[in-house]
Amino acid sequence: MVDTAWLERHGVSRFLARKYVVNGWLERVNRGVFRRPVPNATTSGAIDWKTCLLSMQHMMGYDIHVGGTTALTQQGYDHYLRLGSSAPVGVYGNTTPNWLSKLSLNAPIVTRSTSLFVDTSVGLAKNNINDENALPWDWTLKMSAPERAVMEVMDELPDHESFHNLDRVFESLTTLRPRILSALLHSCKKIKVKRLFFVFADRHDHPWRKRLDPAEFNLGSGDRALVKGGKIHPRYRIMVPGEFVTAETRDGA
């Protein structure tokens, strides 16, 4: 898939693009978006969201990545996350085009900015998604590594994600890399996310937790309200559901 801007950069004017559509050399997907005609296309017309995002990353040059819940799901941490091909896809970027939300894709797109981190490239990886739904053309899809993705999900708490679901996912994050976590925590702009990270990290006490000292990071000062009817965490001074205080494990530091 390509858009009008890409075509014009390669010498194909809007008028010429219309001629290509008339002659069957291009297919108009939506206003300003085209692709080569697809042989034996299904009648549904729905486009695989991976094909769309790969085209945006590799062809059109948009600085976007798959993040949050979607990145965790695609990397195998999906036991307690929303399942199914039609689950919302989290796309992070500051220059997402207007036409993205208007495409007929096989999953809805939810866009987010990359403002959570000072260094917008920290914690990103390219992933081939080794499952039965292999990526087209053997291209790699840029997405958040698990270390970044879990912090992006924390930024969604409590309005767009569940403490319970994230808690069960965090239980399986036994192999996170302390070096990447440290870089992300230093780059993270939100005190809320950094405090929540250590709440979950102390609760599950994975081996990598001992490599991170909360005192090395700016966790701010004063109490922070987050959920109604919760309790203030005694160490990290943020209001969380009661079970995250009463059932907390020993400090992993």
Short mmCIF file of N, CA, C and O in Angstrom, two decimals, residues 98-199:
data_model
loop_
_atom_site.label_atom_id
_atom_site.label_comp_id
_atom_site.label_asym_id
_atom_site.label_seq_id
_atom_site.Cartn_x
_atom_site.Cartn_y
_atom_site.Cartn_z
N ASN A 98 -4.46 10.93 8.62
CA ASN A 98 -5.90 10.88 8.88
C ASN A 98 -6.57 9.68 8.23
O ASN A 98 -7.57 9.17 8.75
N TRP A 99 -6.03 9.23 7.10
CA TRP A 99 -6.70 8.14 6.39
C TRP A 99 -6.58 6.80 7.11
O TRP A 99 -7.33 5.87 6.82
N LEU A 100 -5.66 6.68 8.07
CA LEU A 100 -5.46 5.39 8.73
C LEU A 100 -6.74 4.90 9.41
O LEU A 100 -7.10 3.73 9.32
N SER A 101 -7.45 5.79 10.08
CA SER A 101 -8.66 5.39 10.81
C SER A 101 -9.84 5.13 9.88
O SER A 101 -10.86 4.61 10.32
N LYS A 102 -9.69 5.45 8.60
CA LYS A 102 -10.79 5.30 7.66
C LYS A 102 -10.68 4.03 6.82
O LYS A 102 -11.57 3.72 6.04
N LEU A 103 -9.57 3.32 6.95
CA LEU A 103 -9.37 2.11 6.15
C LEU A 103 -10.22 0.96 6.67
O LEU A 103 -10.52 0.88 7.86
N SER A 104 -10.59 0.08 5.77
CA SER A 104 -11.32 -1.14 6.13
C SER A 104 -10.30 -2.22 6.47
O SER A 104 -9.87 -2.98 5.61
N LEU A 105 -9.92 -2.29 7.74
CA LEU A 105 -8.94 -3.27 8.20
C LEU A 105 -9.63 -4.38 8.97
O LEU A 105 -10.78 -4.25 9.38
N ASN A 106 -8.90 -5.47 9.20
CA ASN A 106 -9.49 -6.59 9.93
C ASN A 106 -9.39 -6.42 11.45
O ASN A 106 -9.69 -7.34 12.21
N ALA A 107 -8.95 -5.25 11.90
CA ALA A 107 -8.93 -4.92 13.32
C ALA A 107 -8.93 -3.40 13.44
O ALA A 107 -8.32 -2.71 12.63
N PRO A 108 -9.62 -2.87 14.45
CA PRO A 108 -9.63 -1.41 14.63
C PRO A 108 -8.28 -0.89 15.10
O PRO A 108 -7.56 -1.57 15.84
N ILE A 109 -7.94 0.32 14.67
CA ILE A 109 -6.68 0.95 15.04
C ILE A 109 -6.93 1.99 16.14
O ILE A 109 -7.84 2.80 16.05
N VAL A 110 -6.11 1.93 17.17
CA VAL A 110 -6.13 2.93 18.24
C VAL A 110 -4.78 3.63 18.22
O VAL A 110 -3.74 2.98 18.40
N THR A 111 -4.77 4.94 17.99
CA THR A 111 -3.50 5.66 17.88
C THR A 111 -3.13 6.30 19.21
O THR A 111 -3.99 6.78 19.95
N ARG A 112 -1.85 6.29 19.49
CA ARG A 112 -1.29 6.91 20.69
C ARG A 112 -0.03 7.68 20.28
O ARG A 112 0.66 7.32 19.33
N SER A 113 0.30 8.72 21.04
CA SER A 113 1.52 9.47 20.77
C SER A 113 2.71 8.77 21.43
O SER A 113 2.54 7.86 22.25
N THR A 114 3.92 9.22 21.07
CA THR A 114 5.13 8.65 21.66
C THR A 114 5.68 9.56 22.76
O THR A 114 6.86 9.52 23.08
N SER A 115 4.81 10.35 23.37
CA SER A 115 5.25 11.36 24.34
C SER A 115 5.61 10.78 25.71
O SER A 115 6.06 11.52 26.58
N LEU A 116 5.42 9.49 25.91
CA LEU A 116 5.71 8.91 27.22
C LEU A 116 7.20 8.95 27.54
O LEU A 116 7.58 9.05 28.71
N PHE A 117 8.05 8.90 26.50
CA PHE A 117 9.50 8.83 26.72
C PHE A 117 10.21 10.01 26.07
O PHE A 117 9.82 10.46 24.98
N VAL A 118 11.26 10.48 26.73
CA VAL A 118 12.09 11.54 26.15
C VAL A 118 12.76 11.04 24.88
O VAL A 118 12.73 11.69 23.84
N ASP A 119 13.37 9.87 24.97
CA ASP A 119 13.97 9.21 23.80
C ASP A 119 12.91 8.31 23.19
O ASP A 119 12.60 7.25 23.71
N THR A 120 12.34 8.76 22.08
CA THR A 120 11.21 8.03 21.49
C THR A 120 11.62 6.70 20.86
O THR A 120 10.76 5.91 20.50
N SER A 121 12.93 6.45 20.73
CA SER A 121 13.38 5.21 20.10
C SER A 121 13.79 4.14 21.10
O SER A 121 14.03 2.99 20.72
N VAL A 122 13.87 4.49 22.38
CA VAL A 122 14.35 3.52 23.36
C VAL A 122 13.33 2.38 23.53
O VAL A 122 12.13 2.61 23.56
N GLY A 123 13.84 1.16 23.57
CA GLY A 123 12.98 0.00 23.81
C GLY A 123 12.19 -0.47 22.62
O GLY A 123 11.23 -1.22 22.78
N LEU A 124 12.57 -0.04 21.41
CA LEU A 124 11.89 -0.51 20.20
C LEU A 124 12.68 -1.66 19.59
O LEU A 124 13.90 -1.75 19.70
N ALA A 125 11.96 -2.57 18.94
CA ALA A 125 12.59 -3.73 18.32
C ALA A 125 11.87 -4.05 17.02
O ALA A 125 10.76 -3.56 16.76
N LYS A 126 12.51 -4.86 16.20
CA LYS A 126 11.87 -5.36 14.98
C LYS A 126 11.58 -6.82 15.19
O LYS A 126 12.44 -7.60 15.58
N ASN A 127 10.33 -7.20 14.91
CA ASN A 127 9.88 -8.54 15.25
C ASN A 127 9.23 -9.20 14.05
O ASN A 127 8.43 -8.59 13.35
N ASN A 128 9.58 -10.46 13.82
CA ASN A 128 9.02 -11.20 12.69
C ASN A 128 7.71 -11.89 13.02
O ASN A 128 7.06 -12.44 12.13
N ILE A 129 7.30 -11.89 14.27
CA ILE A 129 6.05 -12.50 14.71
C ILE A 129 5.98 -13.95 14.20
O ILE A 129 5.33 -14.26 13.21
N ASN A 130 6.65 -14.82 14.90
CA ASN A 130 6.71 -16.21 14.48
C ASN A 130 5.45 -16.96 14.92
O ASN A 130 5.41 -17.61 15.95
N ASP A 131 4.40 -16.83 14.13
CA ASP A 131 3.17 -17.58 14.40
C ASP A 131 2.57 -18.02 13.08
O ASP A 131 3.16 -17.87 12.02
N GLU A 132 1.36 -18.55 13.18
CA GLU A 132 0.75 -19.06 11.97
C GLU A 132 0.36 -17.94 11.01
O GLU A 132 0.16 -18.18 9.82
N ASN A 133 0.25 -16.71 11.49
CA ASN A 133 -0.07 -15.57 10.64
C ASN A 133 1.19 -14.80 10.33
O ASN A 133 1.43 -13.72 10.84
N ALA A 134 2.07 -15.41 9.51
CA ALA A 134 3.36 -14.81 9.21
C ALA A 134 3.19 -13.47 8.51
O ALA A 134 2.20 -13.23 7.82
N LEU A 135 4.19 -12.60 8.68
CA LEU A 135 4.13 -11.29 8.06
C LEU A 135 4.30 -11.40 6.55
O LEU A 135 5.06 -12.24 6.06
N PRO A 136 3.65 -10.54 5.78
CA PRO A 136 3.85 -10.53 4.34
C PRO A 136 5.27 -10.14 3.97
O PRO A 136 5.92 -9.34 4.66
N TRP A 137 5.78 -10.69 2.91
CA TRP A 137 7.05 -10.30 2.29
C TRP A 137 8.28 -10.53 3.17
O TRP A 137 9.37 -10.05 2.88
N ASP A 138 8.13 -11.24 4.28
CA ASP A 138 9.24 -11.48 5.21
C ASP A 138 9.82 -10.17 5.75
O ASP A 138 10.99 -10.11 6.12
N TRP A 139 9.02 -9.12 5.78
CA TRP A 139 9.45 -7.86 6.39
C TRP A 139 9.30 -7.94 7.91
O TRP A 139 8.52 -8.74 8.43
N THR A 140 10.06 -7.11 8.61
CA THR A 140 9.96 -7.07 10.07
C THR A 140 9.07 -5.90 10.47
O THR A 140 9.08 -4.84 9.84
N LEU A 141 8.31 -6.09 11.53
CA LEU A 141 7.38 -5.08 12.01
C LEU A 141 7.99 -4.41 13.24
O LEU A 141 8.30 -5.07 14.23
N LYS A 142 8.18 -3.11 13.18
CA LYS A 142 8.74 -2.38 14.31
C LYS A 142 7.69 -2.30 15.41
O LYS A 142 6.57 -1.84 15.18
N MET A 143 8.08 -2.73 16.60
CA MET A 143 7.15 -2.72 17.73
C MET A 143 7.92 -2.53 19.02
O MET A 143 9.15 -2.64 19.06
N SER A 144 7.20 -2.26 20.08
CA SER A 144 7.81 -2.12 21.39
C SER A 144 8.28 -3.48 21.89
O SER A 144 7.53 -4.47 21.83
N ALA A 145 9.51 -3.53 22.39
CA ALA A 145 9.96 -4.71 23.11
C ALA A 145 9.11 -4.85 24.38
O ALA A 145 8.48 -3.88 24.83
N PRO A 146 9.06 -6.04 24.99
CA PRO A 146 8.21 -6.22 26.17
C PRO A 146 8.47 -5.20 27.27
O PRO A 146 7.54 -4.77 27.96
N GLU A 147 9.73 -4.79 27.44
CA GLU A 147 10.06 -3.82 28.49
C GLU A 147 9.34 -2.49 28.26
O GLU A 147 8.83 -1.87 29.20
N ARG A 148 9.30 -2.02 27.02
CA ARG A 148 8.62 -0.77 26.71
C ARG A 148 7.10 -0.98 26.67
O ARG A 148 6.35 -0.13 27.17
N ALA A 149 6.67 -2.08 26.09
CA ALA A 149 5.24 -2.32 25.93
C ALA A 149 4.52 -2.34 27.27
O ALA A 149 3.41 -1.80 27.40
N VAL A 150 5.13 -2.94 28.29
CA VAL A 150 4.45 -3.03 29.58
C VAL A 150 4.32 -1.65 30.21
O VAL A 150 3.32 -1.36 30.90
N MET A 151 5.26 -0.76 29.97
CA MET A 151 5.14 0.61 30.47
C MET A 151 4.08 1.39 29.70
O MET A 151 3.37 2.22 30.27
N GLU A 152 3.98 1.12 28.41
CA GLU A 152 2.92 1.75 27.62
C GLU A 152 1.55 1.32 28.11
O GLU A 152 0.60 2.12 28.13
N VAL A 153 1.42 0.05 28.52
CA VAL A 153 0.15 -0.42 29.07
C VAL A 153 -0.13 0.25 30.41
O VAL A 153 -1.27 0.63 30.71
N MET A 154 0.91 0.40 31.24
CA MET A 154 0.72 1.07 32.52
C MET A 154 0.22 2.50 32.34
O MET A 154 -0.55 3.00 33.17
N ASP A 155 0.63 3.14 31.28
CA ASP A 155 0.16 4.49 31.00
C ASP A 155 -1.34 4.50 30.71
O ASP A 155 -1.99 5.55 30.82
N GLU A 156 -1.91 3.34 30.35
CA GLU A 156 -3.33 3.23 30.05
C GLU A 156 -4.18 2.98 31.30
O GLU A 156 -5.41 3.05 31.25
N LEU A 157 -3.55 2.66 32.42
CA LEU A 157 -4.28 2.40 33.66
C LEU A 157 -4.78 3.71 34.26
O LEU A 157 -4.08 4.72 34.22
N PRO A 158 -5.97 3.72 34.88
CA PRO A 158 -6.95 2.61 34.96
C PRO A 158 -8.06 2.72 33.93
O PRO A 158 -8.95 1.88 33.92
N ASP A 159 -8.03 3.73 33.07
CA ASP A 159 -9.18 4.01 32.18
C ASP A 159 -9.29 3.04 31.01
O ASP A 159 -10.39 2.67 30.61
N HIS A 160 -8.15 2.63 30.44
CA HIS A 160 -8.20 1.84 29.21
C HIS A 160 -7.59 0.45 29.36
O HIS A 160 -7.51 -0.29 28.38
N GLU A 161 -7.16 0.10 30.55
CA GLU A 161 -6.61 -1.23 30.77
C GLU A 161 -6.92 -1.64 32.20
O GLU A 161 -7.22 -0.81 33.06
N SER A 162 -6.86 -2.94 32.47
CA SER A 162 -7.24 -3.51 33.75
C SER A 162 -6.00 -3.84 34.59
O SER A 162 -5.04 -4.45 34.09
N PHE A 163 -6.04 -3.46 35.88
CA PHE A 163 -4.97 -3.84 36.80
C PHE A 163 -4.84 -5.35 36.87
O PHE A 163 -3.73 -5.90 36.88
N HIS A 164 -5.98 -6.05 36.90
CA HIS A 164 -5.95 -7.51 37.02
C HIS A 164 -5.28 -8.14 35.80
O HIS A 164 -4.41 -9.02 35.95
N ASN A 165 -5.67 -7.72 34.61
CA ASN A 165 -5.07 -8.30 33.40
C ASN A 165 -3.57 -8.05 33.36
O ASN A 165 -2.77 -8.95 33.05
N LEU A 166 -3.16 -6.81 33.65
CA LEU A 166 -1.74 -6.50 33.59
C LEU A 166 -0.96 -7.26 34.66
O LEU A 166 0.17 -7.69 34.44
N ASP A 167 -1.59 -7.46 35.81
CA ASP A 167 -0.94 -8.21 36.88
C ASP A 167 -0.63 -9.64 36.44
O ASP A 167 0.46 -10.16 36.71
N ARG A 168 -1.57 -10.26 35.75
CA ARG A 168 -1.34 -11.63 35.28
C ARG A 168 -0.28 -11.67 34.18
O ARG A 168 0.50 -12.61 34.10
N VAL A 169 -0.27 -10.66 33.33
CA VAL A 169 0.77 -10.59 32.31
C VAL A 169 2.13 -10.36 32.95
O VAL A 169 3.13 -11.01 32.59
N PHE A 170 2.19 -9.46 33.91
CA PHE A 170 3.47 -9.15 34.57
C PHE A 170 4.06 -10.39 35.23
O PHE A 170 5.28 -10.55 35.30
N GLU A 171 3.18 -11.27 35.67
CA GLU A 171 3.64 -12.52 36.29
C GLU A 171 4.51 -13.33 35.35
O GLU A 171 5.42 -14.05 35.78
N SER A 172 4.27 -13.22 34.04
CA SER A 172 5.02 -14.00 33.06
C SER A 172 6.25 -13.27 32.52
O SER A 172 7.00 -13.85 31.74
N LEU A 173 6.48 -12.04 32.94
CA LEU A 173 7.60 -11.25 32.41
C LEU A 173 8.88 -11.55 33.19
O LEU A 173 9.50 -10.68 33.80
N THR A 174 9.31 -12.79 33.13
CA THR A 174 10.46 -13.24 33.93
C THR A 174 11.81 -12.92 33.30
O THR A 174 12.84 -13.00 33.97
N THR A 175 11.83 -12.60 32.01
CA THR A 175 13.11 -12.45 31.31
C THR A 175 13.36 -11.03 30.81
O THR A 175 14.10 -10.83 29.85
N LEU A 176 12.74 -10.04 31.43
CA LEU A 176 12.99 -8.67 31.02
C LEU A 176 14.46 -8.31 31.26
O LEU A 176 15.11 -8.84 32.16
N ARG A 177 14.96 -7.38 30.44
CA ARG A 177 16.38 -7.01 30.49
C ARG A 177 16.58 -5.75 31.35
O ARG A 177 16.07 -4.69 31.00
N PRO A 178 17.33 -5.87 32.45
CA PRO A 178 17.52 -4.72 33.34
C PRO A 178 18.11 -3.50 32.64
O PRO A 178 17.74 -2.36 32.97
N ARG A 179 19.01 -3.68 31.70
CA ARG A 179 19.63 -2.55 31.01
C ARG A 179 18.59 -1.76 30.24
O ARG A 179 18.58 -0.52 30.27
N ILE A 180 17.69 -2.46 29.53
CA ILE A 180 16.64 -1.79 28.77
C ILE A 180 15.64 -1.14 29.72
O ILE A 180 15.18 0.00 29.50
N LEU A 181 15.29 -1.83 30.79
CA LEU A 181 14.37 -1.27 31.78
C LEU A 181 14.93 0.02 32.38
O LEU A 181 14.22 1.01 32.54
N SER A 182 16.21 0.01 32.70
CA SER A 182 16.84 1.19 33.28
C SER A 182 16.80 2.37 32.32
O SER A 182 16.46 3.49 32.71
N ALA A 183 17.10 2.12 31.05
CA ALA A 183 17.06 3.19 30.05
C ALA A 183 15.65 3.74 29.90
O ALA A 183 15.44 4.96 29.78
N LEU A 184 14.64 2.87 29.93
CA LEU A 184 13.26 3.31 29.80
C LEU A 184 12.81 4.12 31.02
O LEU A 184 12.15 5.14 30.89
N LEU A 185 13.19 3.68 32.20
CA LEU A 185 12.80 4.38 33.42
C LEU A 185 13.44 5.76 33.48
O LEU A 185 12.82 6.73 33.93
N HIS A 186 14.68 5.87 33.04
CA HIS A 186 15.34 7.18 33.00
C HIS A 186 14.68 8.09 31.97
O HIS A 186 14.60 9.31 32.15
N SER A 187 14.19 7.51 30.87
CA SER A 187 13.61 8.30 29.78
C SER A 187 12.13 8.60 29.99
O SER A 187 11.59 9.50 29.35
N CYS A 188 11.47 7.85 30.86
CA CYS A 188 10.03 7.99 31.07
C CYS A 188 9.69 9.34 31.69
O CYS A 188 10.31 9.76 32.68
N LYS A 189 8.70 10.02 31.13
CA LYS A 189 8.32 11.35 31.60
C LYS A 189 7.28 11.32 32.72
O LYS A 189 7.09 12.32 33.40
N LYS A 190 6.60 10.20 32.90
CA LYS A 190 5.46 10.16 33.82
C LYS A 190 5.81 9.47 35.12
O LYS A 190 6.17 8.29 35.15
N ILE A 191 5.69 10.23 36.23
CA ILE A 191 5.93 9.68 37.55
C ILE A 191 4.99 8.51 37.83
O ILE A 191 5.37 7.50 38.41
N LYS A 192 3.75 8.64 37.39
CA LYS A 192 2.76 7.59 37.58
C LYS A 192 3.26 6.25 37.05
O LYS A 192 3.17 5.22 37.74
N VAL A 193 3.79 6.24 35.83
CA VAL A 193 4.22 4.99 35.21
C VAL A 193 5.42 4.41 35.95
O VAL A 193 5.49 3.19 36.19
N LYS A 194 6.36 5.25 36.35
CA LYS A 194 7.55 4.75 37.03
C LYS A 194 7.19 4.17 38.40
O LYS A 194 7.73 3.12 38.80
N ARG A 195 6.29 4.82 39.11
CA ARG A 195 5.88 4.27 40.41
C ARG A 195 5.12 2.96 40.23
O ARG A 195 5.34 1.99 40.97
N LEU A 196 4.21 2.93 39.26
CA LEU A 196 3.46 1.69 39.01
C LEU A 196 4.39 0.55 38.62
O LEU A 196 4.17 -0.60 39.03
N PHE A 197 5.40 0.86 37.83
CA PHE A 197 6.33 -0.20 37.43
C PHE A 197 6.93 -0.88 38.66
O PHE A 197 6.99 -2.12 38.73
N PHE A 198 7.37 -0.09 39.63
CA PHE A 198 7.99 -0.70 40.82
C PHE A 198 6.96 -1.37 41.72
O PHE A 198 7.28 -2.34 42.42
N VAL A 199 5.71 -0.90 41.70
CA VAL A 199 4.66 -1.60 42.44
C VAL A 199 4.52 -3.02 41.89
O VAL A 199 4.50 -4.01 42.66
#
